[in-house]
JSON list of C-alpha atoms in Angstrom, two decimals:
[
{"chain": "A", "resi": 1, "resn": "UNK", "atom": "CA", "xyz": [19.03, 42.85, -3.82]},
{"chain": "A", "resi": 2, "resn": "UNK", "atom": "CA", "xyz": [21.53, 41.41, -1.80]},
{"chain": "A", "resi": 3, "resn": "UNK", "atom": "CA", "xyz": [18.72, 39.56, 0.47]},
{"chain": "A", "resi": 4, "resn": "UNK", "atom": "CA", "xyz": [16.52, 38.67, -2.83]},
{"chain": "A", "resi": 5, "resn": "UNK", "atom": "CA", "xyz": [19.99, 36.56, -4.38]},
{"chain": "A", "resi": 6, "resn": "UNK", "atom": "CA", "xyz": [20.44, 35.04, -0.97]},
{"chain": "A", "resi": 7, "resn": "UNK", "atom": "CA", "xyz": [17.04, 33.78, -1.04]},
{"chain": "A", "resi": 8, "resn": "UNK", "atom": "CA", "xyz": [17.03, 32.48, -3.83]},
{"chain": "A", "resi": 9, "resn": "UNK", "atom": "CA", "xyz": [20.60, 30.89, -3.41]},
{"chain": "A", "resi": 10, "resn": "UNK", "atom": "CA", "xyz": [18.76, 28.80, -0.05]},
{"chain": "A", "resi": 11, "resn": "UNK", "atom": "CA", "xyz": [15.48, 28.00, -2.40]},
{"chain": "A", "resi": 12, "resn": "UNK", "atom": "CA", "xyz": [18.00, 26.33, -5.36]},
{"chain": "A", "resi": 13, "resn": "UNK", "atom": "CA", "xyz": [19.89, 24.15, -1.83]},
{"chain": "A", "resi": 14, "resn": "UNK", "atom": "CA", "xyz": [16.59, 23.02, -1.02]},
{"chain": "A", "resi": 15, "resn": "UNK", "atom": "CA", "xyz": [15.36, 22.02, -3.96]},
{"chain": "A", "resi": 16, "resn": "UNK", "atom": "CA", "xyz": [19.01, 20.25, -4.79]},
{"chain": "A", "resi": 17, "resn": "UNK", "atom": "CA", "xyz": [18.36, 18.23, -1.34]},
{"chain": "A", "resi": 18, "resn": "UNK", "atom": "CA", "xyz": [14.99, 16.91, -2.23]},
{"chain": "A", "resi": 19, "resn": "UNK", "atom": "CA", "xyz": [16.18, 15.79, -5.58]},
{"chain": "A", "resi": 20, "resn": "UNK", "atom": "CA", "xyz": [18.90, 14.24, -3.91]},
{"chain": "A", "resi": 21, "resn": "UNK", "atom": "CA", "xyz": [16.17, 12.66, -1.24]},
{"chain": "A", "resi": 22, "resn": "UNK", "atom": "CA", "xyz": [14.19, 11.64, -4.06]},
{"chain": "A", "resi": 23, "resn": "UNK", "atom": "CA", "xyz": [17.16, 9.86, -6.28]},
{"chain": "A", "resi": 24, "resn": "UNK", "atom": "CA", "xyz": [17.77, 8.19, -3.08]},
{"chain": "A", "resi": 25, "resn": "UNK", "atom": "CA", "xyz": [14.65, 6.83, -3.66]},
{"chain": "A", "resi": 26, "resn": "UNK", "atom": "CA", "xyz": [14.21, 3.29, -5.11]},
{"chain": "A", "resi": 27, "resn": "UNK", "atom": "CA", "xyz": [12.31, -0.03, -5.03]},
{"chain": "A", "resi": 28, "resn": "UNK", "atom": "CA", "xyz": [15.19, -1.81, -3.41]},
{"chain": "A", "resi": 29, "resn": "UNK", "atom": "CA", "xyz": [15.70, 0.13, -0.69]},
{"chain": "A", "resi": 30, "resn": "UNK", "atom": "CA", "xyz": [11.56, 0.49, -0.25]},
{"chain": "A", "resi": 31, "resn": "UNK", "atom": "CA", "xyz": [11.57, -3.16, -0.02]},
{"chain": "A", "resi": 32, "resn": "UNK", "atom": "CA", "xyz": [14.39, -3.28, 2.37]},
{"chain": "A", "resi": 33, "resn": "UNK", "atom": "CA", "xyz": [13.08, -0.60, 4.39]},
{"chain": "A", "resi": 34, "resn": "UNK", "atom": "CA", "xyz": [9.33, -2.36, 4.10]},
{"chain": "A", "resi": 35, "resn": "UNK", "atom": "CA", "xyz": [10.58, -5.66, 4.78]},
{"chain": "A", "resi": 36, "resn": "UNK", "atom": "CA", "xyz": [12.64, -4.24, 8.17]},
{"chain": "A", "resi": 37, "resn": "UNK", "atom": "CA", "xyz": [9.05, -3.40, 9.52]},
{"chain": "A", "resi": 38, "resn": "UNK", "atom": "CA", "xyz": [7.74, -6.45, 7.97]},
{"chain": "A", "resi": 39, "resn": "UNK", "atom": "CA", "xyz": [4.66, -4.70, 5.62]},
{"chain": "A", "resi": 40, "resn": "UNK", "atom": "CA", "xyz": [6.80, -6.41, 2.60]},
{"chain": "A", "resi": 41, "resn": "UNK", "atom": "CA", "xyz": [8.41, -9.93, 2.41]},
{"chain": "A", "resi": 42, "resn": "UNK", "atom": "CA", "xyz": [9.89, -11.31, -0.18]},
{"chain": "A", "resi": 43, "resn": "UNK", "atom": "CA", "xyz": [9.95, -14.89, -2.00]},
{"chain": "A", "resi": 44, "resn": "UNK", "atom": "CA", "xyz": [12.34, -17.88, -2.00]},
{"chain": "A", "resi": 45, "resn": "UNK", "atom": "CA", "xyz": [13.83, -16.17, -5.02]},
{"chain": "A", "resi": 46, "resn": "UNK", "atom": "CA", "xyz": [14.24, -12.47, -3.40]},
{"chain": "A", "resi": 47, "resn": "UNK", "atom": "CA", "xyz": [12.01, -9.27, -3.17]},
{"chain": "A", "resi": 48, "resn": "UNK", "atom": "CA", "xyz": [11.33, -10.46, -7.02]},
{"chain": "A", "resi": 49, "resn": "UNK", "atom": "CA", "xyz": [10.45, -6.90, -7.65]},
{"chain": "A", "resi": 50, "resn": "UNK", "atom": "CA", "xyz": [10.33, -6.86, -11.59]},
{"chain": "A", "resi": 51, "resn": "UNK", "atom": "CA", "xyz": [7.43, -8.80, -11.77]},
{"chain": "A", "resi": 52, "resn": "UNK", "atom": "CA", "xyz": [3.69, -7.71, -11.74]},
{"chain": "A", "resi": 53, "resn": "UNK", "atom": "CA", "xyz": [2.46, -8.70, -8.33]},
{"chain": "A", "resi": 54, "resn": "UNK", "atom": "CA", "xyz": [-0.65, -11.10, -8.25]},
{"chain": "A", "resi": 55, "resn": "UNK", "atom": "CA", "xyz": [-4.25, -9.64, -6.27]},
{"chain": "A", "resi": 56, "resn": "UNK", "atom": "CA", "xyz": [-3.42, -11.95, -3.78]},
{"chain": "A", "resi": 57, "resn": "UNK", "atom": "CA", "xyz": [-0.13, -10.73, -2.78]},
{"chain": "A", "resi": 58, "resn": "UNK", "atom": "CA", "xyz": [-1.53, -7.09, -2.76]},
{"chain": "A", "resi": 59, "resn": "UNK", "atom": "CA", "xyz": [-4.17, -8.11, -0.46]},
{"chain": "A", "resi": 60, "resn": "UNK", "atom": "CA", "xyz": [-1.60, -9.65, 1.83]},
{"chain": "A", "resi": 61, "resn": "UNK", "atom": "CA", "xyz": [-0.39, -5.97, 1.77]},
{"chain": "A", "resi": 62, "resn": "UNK", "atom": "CA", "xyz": [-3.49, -4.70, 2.50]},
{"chain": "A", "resi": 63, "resn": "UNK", "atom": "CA", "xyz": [-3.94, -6.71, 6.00]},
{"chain": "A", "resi": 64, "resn": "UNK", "atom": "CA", "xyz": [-0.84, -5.68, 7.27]},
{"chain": "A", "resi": 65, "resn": "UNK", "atom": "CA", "xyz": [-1.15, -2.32, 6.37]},
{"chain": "A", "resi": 66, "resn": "UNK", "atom": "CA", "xyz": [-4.25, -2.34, 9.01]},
{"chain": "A", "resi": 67, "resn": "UNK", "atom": "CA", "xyz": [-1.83, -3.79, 11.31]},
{"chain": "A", "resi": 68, "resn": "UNK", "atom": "CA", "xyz": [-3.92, -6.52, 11.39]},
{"chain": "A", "resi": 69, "resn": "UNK", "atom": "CA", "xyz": [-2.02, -9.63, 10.12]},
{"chain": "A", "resi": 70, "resn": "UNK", "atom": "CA", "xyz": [-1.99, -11.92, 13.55]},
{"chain": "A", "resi": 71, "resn": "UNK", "atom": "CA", "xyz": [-5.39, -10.81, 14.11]},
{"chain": "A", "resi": 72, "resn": "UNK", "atom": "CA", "xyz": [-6.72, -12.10, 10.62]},
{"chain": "A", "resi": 73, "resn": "UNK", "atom": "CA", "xyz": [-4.68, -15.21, 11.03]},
{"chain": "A", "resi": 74, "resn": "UNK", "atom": "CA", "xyz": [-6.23, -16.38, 15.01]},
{"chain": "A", "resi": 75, "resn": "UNK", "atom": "CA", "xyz": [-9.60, -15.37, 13.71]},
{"chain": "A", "resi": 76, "resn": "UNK", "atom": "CA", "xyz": [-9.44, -17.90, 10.53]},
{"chain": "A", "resi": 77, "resn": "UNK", "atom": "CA", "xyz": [-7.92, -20.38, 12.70]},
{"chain": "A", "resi": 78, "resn": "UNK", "atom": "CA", "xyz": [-10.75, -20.16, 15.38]},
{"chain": "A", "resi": 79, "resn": "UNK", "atom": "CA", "xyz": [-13.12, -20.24, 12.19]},
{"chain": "A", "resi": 80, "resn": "UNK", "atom": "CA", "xyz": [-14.75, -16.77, 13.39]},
{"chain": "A", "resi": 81, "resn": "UNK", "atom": "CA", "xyz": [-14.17, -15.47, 9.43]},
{"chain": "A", "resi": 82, "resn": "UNK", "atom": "CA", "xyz": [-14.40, -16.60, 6.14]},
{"chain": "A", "resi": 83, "resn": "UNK", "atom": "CA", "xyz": [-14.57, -16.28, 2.44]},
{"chain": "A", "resi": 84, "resn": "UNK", "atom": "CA", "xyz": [-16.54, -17.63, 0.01]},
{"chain": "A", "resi": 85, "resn": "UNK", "atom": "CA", "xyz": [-13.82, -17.36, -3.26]},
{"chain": "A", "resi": 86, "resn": "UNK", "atom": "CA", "xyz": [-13.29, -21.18, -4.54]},
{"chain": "A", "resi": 87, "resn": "UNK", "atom": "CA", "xyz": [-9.94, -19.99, -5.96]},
{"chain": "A", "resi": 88, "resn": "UNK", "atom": "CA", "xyz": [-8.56, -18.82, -2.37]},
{"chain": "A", "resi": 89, "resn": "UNK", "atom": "CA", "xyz": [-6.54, -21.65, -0.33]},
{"chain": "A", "resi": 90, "resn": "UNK", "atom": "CA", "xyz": [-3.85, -21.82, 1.59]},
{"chain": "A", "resi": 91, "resn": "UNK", "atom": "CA", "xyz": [-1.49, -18.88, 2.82]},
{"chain": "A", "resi": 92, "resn": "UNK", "atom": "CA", "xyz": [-4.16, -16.17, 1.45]},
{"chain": "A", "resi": 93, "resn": "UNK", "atom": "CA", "xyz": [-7.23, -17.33, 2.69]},
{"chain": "A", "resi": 94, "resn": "UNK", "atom": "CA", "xyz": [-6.81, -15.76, 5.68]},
{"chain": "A", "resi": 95, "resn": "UNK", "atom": "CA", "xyz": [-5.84, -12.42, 4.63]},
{"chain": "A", "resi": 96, "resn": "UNK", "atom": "CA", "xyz": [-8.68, -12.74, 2.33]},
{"chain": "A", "resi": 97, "resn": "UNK", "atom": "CA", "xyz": [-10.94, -13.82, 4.89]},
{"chain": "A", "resi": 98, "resn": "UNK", "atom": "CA", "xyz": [-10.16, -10.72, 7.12]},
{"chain": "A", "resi": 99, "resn": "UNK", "atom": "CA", "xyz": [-10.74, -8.47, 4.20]},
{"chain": "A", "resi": 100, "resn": "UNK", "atom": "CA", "xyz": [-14.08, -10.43, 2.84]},
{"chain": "A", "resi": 101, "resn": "UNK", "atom": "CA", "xyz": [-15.83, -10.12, 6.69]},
{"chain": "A", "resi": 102, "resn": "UNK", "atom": "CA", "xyz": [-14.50, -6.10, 6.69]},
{"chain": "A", "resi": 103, "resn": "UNK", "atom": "CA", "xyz": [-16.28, -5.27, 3.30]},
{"chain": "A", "resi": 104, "resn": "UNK", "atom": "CA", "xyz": [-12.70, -4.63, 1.52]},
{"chain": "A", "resi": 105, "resn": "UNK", "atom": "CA", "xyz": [-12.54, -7.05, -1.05]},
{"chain": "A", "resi": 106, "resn": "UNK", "atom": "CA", "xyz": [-14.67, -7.92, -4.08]},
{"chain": "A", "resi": 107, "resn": "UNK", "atom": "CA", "xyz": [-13.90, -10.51, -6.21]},
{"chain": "A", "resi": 108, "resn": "UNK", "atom": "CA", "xyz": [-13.96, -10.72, -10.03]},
{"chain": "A", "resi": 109, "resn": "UNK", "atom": "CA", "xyz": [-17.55, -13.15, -9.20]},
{"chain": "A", "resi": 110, "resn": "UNK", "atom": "CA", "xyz": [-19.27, -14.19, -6.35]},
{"chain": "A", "resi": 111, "resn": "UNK", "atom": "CA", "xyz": [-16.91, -17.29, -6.23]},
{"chain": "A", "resi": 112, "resn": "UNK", "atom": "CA", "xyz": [-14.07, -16.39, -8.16]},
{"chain": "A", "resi": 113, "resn": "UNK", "atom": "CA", "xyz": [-11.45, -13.53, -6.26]},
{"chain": "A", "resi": 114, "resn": "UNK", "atom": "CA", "xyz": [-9.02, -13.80, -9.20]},
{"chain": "A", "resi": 115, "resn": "UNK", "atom": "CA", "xyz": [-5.94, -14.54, -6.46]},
{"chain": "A", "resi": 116, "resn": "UNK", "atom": "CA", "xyz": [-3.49, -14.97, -10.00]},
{"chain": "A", "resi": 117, "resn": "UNK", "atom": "CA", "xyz": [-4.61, -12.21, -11.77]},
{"chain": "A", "resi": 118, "resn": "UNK", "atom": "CA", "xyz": [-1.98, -9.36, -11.71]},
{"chain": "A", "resi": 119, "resn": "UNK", "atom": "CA", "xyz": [-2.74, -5.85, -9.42]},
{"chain": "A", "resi": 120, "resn": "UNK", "atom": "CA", "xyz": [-2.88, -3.17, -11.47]},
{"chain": "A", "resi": 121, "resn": "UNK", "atom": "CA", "xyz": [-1.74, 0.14, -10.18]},
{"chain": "A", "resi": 122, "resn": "UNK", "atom": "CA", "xyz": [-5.22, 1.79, -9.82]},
{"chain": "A", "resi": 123, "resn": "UNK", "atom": "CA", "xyz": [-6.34, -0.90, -7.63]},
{"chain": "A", "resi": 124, "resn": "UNK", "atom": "CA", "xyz": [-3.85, -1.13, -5.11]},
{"chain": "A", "resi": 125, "resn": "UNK", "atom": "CA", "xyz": [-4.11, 2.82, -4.85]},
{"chain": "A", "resi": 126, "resn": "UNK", "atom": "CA", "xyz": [-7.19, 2.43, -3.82]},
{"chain": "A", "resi": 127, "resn": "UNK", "atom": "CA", "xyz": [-6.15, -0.70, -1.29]},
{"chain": "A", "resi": 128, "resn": "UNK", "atom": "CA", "xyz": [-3.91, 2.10, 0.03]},
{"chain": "A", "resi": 129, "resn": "UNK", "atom": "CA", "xyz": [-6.66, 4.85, 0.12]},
{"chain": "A", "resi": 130, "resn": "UNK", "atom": "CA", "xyz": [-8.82, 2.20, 2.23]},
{"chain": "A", "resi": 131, "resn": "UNK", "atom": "CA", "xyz": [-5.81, 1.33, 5.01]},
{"chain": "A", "resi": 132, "resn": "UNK", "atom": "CA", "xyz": [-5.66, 5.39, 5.14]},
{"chain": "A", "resi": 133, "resn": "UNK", "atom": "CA", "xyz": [-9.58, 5.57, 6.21]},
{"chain": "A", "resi": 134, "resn": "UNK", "atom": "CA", "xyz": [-10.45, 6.51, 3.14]},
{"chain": "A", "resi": 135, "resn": "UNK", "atom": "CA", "xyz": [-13.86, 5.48, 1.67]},
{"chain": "A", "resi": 136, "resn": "UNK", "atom": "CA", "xyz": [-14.80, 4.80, -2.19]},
{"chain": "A", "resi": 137, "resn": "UNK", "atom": "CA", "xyz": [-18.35, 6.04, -3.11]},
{"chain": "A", "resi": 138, "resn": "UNK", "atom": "CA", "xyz": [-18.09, 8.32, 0.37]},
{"chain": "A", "resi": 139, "resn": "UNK", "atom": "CA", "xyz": [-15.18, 10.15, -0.18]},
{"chain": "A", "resi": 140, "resn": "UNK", "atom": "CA", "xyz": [-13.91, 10.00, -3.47]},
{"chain": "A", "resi": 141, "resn": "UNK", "atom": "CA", "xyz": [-15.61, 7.96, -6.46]},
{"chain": "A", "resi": 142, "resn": "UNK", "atom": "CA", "xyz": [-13.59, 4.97, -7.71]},
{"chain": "A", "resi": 143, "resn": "UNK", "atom": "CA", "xyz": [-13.03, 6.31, -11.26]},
{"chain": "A", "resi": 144, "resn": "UNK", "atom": "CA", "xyz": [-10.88, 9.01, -9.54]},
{"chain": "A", "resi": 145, "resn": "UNK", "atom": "CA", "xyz": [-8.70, 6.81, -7.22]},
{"chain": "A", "resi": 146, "resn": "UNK", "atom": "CA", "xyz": [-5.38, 7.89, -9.68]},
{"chain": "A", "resi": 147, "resn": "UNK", "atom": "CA", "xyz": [-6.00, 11.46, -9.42]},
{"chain": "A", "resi": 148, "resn": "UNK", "atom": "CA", "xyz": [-7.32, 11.20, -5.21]},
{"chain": "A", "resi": 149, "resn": "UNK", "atom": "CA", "xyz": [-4.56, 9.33, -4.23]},
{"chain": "A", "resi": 150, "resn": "UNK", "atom": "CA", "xyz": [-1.56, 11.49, -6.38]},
{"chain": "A", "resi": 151, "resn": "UNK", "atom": "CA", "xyz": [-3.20, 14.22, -4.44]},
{"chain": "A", "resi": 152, "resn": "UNK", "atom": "CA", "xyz": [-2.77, 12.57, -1.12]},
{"chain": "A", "resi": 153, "resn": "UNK", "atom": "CA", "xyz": [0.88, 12.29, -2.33]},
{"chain": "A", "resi": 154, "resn": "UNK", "atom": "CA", "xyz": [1.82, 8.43, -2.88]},
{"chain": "A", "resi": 155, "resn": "UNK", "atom": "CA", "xyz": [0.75, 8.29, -6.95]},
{"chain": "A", "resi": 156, "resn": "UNK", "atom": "CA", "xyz": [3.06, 10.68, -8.42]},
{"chain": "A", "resi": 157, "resn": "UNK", "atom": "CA", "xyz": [2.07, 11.36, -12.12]},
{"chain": "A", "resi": 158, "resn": "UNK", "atom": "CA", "xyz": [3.51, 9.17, -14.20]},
{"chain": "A", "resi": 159, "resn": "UNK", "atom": "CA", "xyz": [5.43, 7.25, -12.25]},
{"chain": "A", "resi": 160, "resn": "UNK", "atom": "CA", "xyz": [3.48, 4.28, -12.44]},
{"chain": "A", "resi": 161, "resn": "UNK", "atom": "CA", "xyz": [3.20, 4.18, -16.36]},
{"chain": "A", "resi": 162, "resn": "UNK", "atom": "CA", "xyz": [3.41, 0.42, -17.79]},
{"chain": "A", "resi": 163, "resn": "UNK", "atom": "CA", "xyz": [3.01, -2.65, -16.41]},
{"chain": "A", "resi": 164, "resn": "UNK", "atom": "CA", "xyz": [2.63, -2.32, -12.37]},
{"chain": "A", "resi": 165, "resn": "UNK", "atom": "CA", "xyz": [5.44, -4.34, -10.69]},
{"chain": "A", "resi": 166, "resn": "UNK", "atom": "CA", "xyz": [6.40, -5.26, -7.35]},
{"chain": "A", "resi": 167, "resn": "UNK", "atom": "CA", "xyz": [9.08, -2.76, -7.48]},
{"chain": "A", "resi": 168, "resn": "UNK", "atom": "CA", "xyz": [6.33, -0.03, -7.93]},
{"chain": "A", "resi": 169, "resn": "UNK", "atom": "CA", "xyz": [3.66, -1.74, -5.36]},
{"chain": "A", "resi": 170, "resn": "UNK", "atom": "CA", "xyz": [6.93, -1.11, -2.99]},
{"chain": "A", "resi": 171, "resn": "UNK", "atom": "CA", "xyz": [7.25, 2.73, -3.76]},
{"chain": "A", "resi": 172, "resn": "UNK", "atom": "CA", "xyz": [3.81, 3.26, -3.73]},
{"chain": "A", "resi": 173, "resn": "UNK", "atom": "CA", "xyz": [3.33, 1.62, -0.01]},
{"chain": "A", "resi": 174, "resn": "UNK", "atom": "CA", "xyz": [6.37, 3.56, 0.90]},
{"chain": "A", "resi": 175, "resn": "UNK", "atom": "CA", "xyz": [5.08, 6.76, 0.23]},
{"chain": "A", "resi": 176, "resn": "UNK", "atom": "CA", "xyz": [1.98, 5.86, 1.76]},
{"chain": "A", "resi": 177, "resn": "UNK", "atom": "CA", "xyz": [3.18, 5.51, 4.88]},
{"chain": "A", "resi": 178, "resn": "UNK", "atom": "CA", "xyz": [4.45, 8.95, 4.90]},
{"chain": "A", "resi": 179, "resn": "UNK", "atom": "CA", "xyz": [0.63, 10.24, 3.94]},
{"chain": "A", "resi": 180, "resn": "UNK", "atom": "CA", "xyz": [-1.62, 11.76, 6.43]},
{"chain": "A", "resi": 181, "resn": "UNK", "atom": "CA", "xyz": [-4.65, 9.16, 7.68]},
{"chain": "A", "resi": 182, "resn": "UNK", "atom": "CA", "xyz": [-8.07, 10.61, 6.59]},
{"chain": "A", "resi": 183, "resn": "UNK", "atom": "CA", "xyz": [-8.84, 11.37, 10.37]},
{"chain": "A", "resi": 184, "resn": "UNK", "atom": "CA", "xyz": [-5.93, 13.99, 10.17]},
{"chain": "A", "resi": 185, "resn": "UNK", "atom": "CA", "xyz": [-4.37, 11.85, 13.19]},
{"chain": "A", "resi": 186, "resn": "UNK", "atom": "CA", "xyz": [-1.12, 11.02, 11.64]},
{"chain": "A", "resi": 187, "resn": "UNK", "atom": "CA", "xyz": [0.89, 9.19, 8.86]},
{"chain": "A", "resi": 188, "resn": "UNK", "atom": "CA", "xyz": [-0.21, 5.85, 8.08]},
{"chain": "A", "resi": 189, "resn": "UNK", "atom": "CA", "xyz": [2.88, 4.85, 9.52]},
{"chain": "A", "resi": 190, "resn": "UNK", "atom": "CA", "xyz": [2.12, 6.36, 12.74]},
{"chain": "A", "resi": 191, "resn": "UNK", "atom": "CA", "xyz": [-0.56, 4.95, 12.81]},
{"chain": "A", "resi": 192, "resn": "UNK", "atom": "CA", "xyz": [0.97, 1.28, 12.39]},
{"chain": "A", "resi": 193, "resn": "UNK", "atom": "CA", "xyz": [3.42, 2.44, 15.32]},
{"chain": "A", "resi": 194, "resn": "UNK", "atom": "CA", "xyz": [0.77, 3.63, 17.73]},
{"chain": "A", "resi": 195, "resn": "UNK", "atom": "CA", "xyz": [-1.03, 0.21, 17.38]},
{"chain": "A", "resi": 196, "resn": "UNK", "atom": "CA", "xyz": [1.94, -2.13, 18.16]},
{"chain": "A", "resi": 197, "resn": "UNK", "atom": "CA", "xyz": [1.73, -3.31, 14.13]},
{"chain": "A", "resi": 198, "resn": "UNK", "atom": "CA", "xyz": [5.13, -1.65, 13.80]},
{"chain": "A", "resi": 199, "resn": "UNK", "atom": "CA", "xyz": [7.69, -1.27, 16.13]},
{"chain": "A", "resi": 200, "resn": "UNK", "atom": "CA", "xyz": [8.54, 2.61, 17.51]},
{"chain": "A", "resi": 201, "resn": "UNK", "atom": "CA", "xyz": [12.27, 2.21, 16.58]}
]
C-alpha cells in the first residue's frame, strides 16, 4: 500500500514538472530560442508575432529548416534555379526558387504563388512534415496533415484554433524540432546540427 501511494506520489511530481515545462512554453521565448539558431528572424518592427504570417515568409521557414538557406541563395545567384511565379521578387525568390526546383512548392496557378496570402496552419504542418522526410500522397494523404502531424507531436489539438499567427508558426517549428525525422535518425533538430545548418552548442 505503502509502495502503491509512493508511486503514485512520483507520477503526480512528474506530471506537475511537465505542466510546468509546458507553461514555460510560449511564442516569445520560441522565437527567441528560433531566432538564436537563426530558423526564425524577425522584422524591423520585432518578432511581430500576432500577425498571420504571409506563404512567403513560411516558405522562408521551410528552406532553412532543410538547412539549406546559403545553398538556395549561391544557386539563384549562379542562375542554376528558378521559379516561374510572376508575383515572387526580391528576398523570396530564392527561397522559392530552391523549393520550386525540389518539387515543394505549388502555387495558387501556374504563375501566381500567392507570396501575400496568409499560411494557414494546415499548410505549414505539412511544410514541417516535408523538412521531416515526410511525403504527401506516399505517406500520409494531404487531407490528414492535422491529424499526421499532431501524431508526430508538433500539432497539439486545439492549439492552433483561429487565425494562424506568427506566434503559433513559432510553437509549431519549435516542437518540430524536437520530432523524430521519418528515417528514425533523429530530431529534426539533430538533424540541422549534424549538417552544419545549426550550430552543436
Amino acid at each position: 500500500m505503502k509502495r502503491r501511494i509512493g508511486s503514485l506520489l512520483l507520477l503526480c511530481l512528474l506530471c506537475a514538472c511537465l505542466c510546468t515545462q509546458a507553461l514555460a512554453v510560449s511564442p516569445q521565448s520560441c522565437a527567441e530560442e528560433l531566432s538564436a539558431i537563426d530558423v526564425f528572424r524577425g522584422t524591423d518592427t520585432g518578432f511581430e508575432l500576432d500577425r498571420a504570417p504571409k506563404r512567403s515568409e513560411a516558405a522562408v521557414m521551410l528552406v532553412r529548416l532543410y538547412g539549406a538557406e546559403e545553398e538556395a541563395l549561391s544557386l539563384y545567384e549562379a542562375g542554376l534555379i528558378a521559379h516561374p511565379f510572376e508575383d515572387v521578387s526580391g528576398w523570396a525568390a530564392p527561397y522559392l526558387a530552391w523549393l520550386y526546383s525540389r518539387g515543394l512548392v505549388k502555387g495558387i496557378s501556374e504563375t501566381q504563388y500567392g507570396v501575400n496570402l496568409p499560411c494557414r496552419a494546415s499548410d505549414y504542418a505539412l511544410f514541417l512534415l516535408r523538412a521531416l522526410g515526410y511525403q504527401d500522397g506516399v505517406d500520409f494523404d494531404w487531407t490528414e496533415t492535422a491529424a499526421f502531424a499532431e501524431a508526430h507531436g508538433f500539432y497539439p489539438d486545439g492549439l492552433f484554433g483561429g487565425t494562424f499567427t506568427r506566434g503559433d508558426l513559432v510553437l509549431m517549428t519549435w516542437f518540430a524540432l524536437q520530432a523524430e525525422c521519418a528515417d528514425v535518425s533523429g530530431t529534426l533538430l539533430q538533424s540541422l546540427t549534424k549538417s552544419g545548418a545549426v550550430e552543436p552548442d
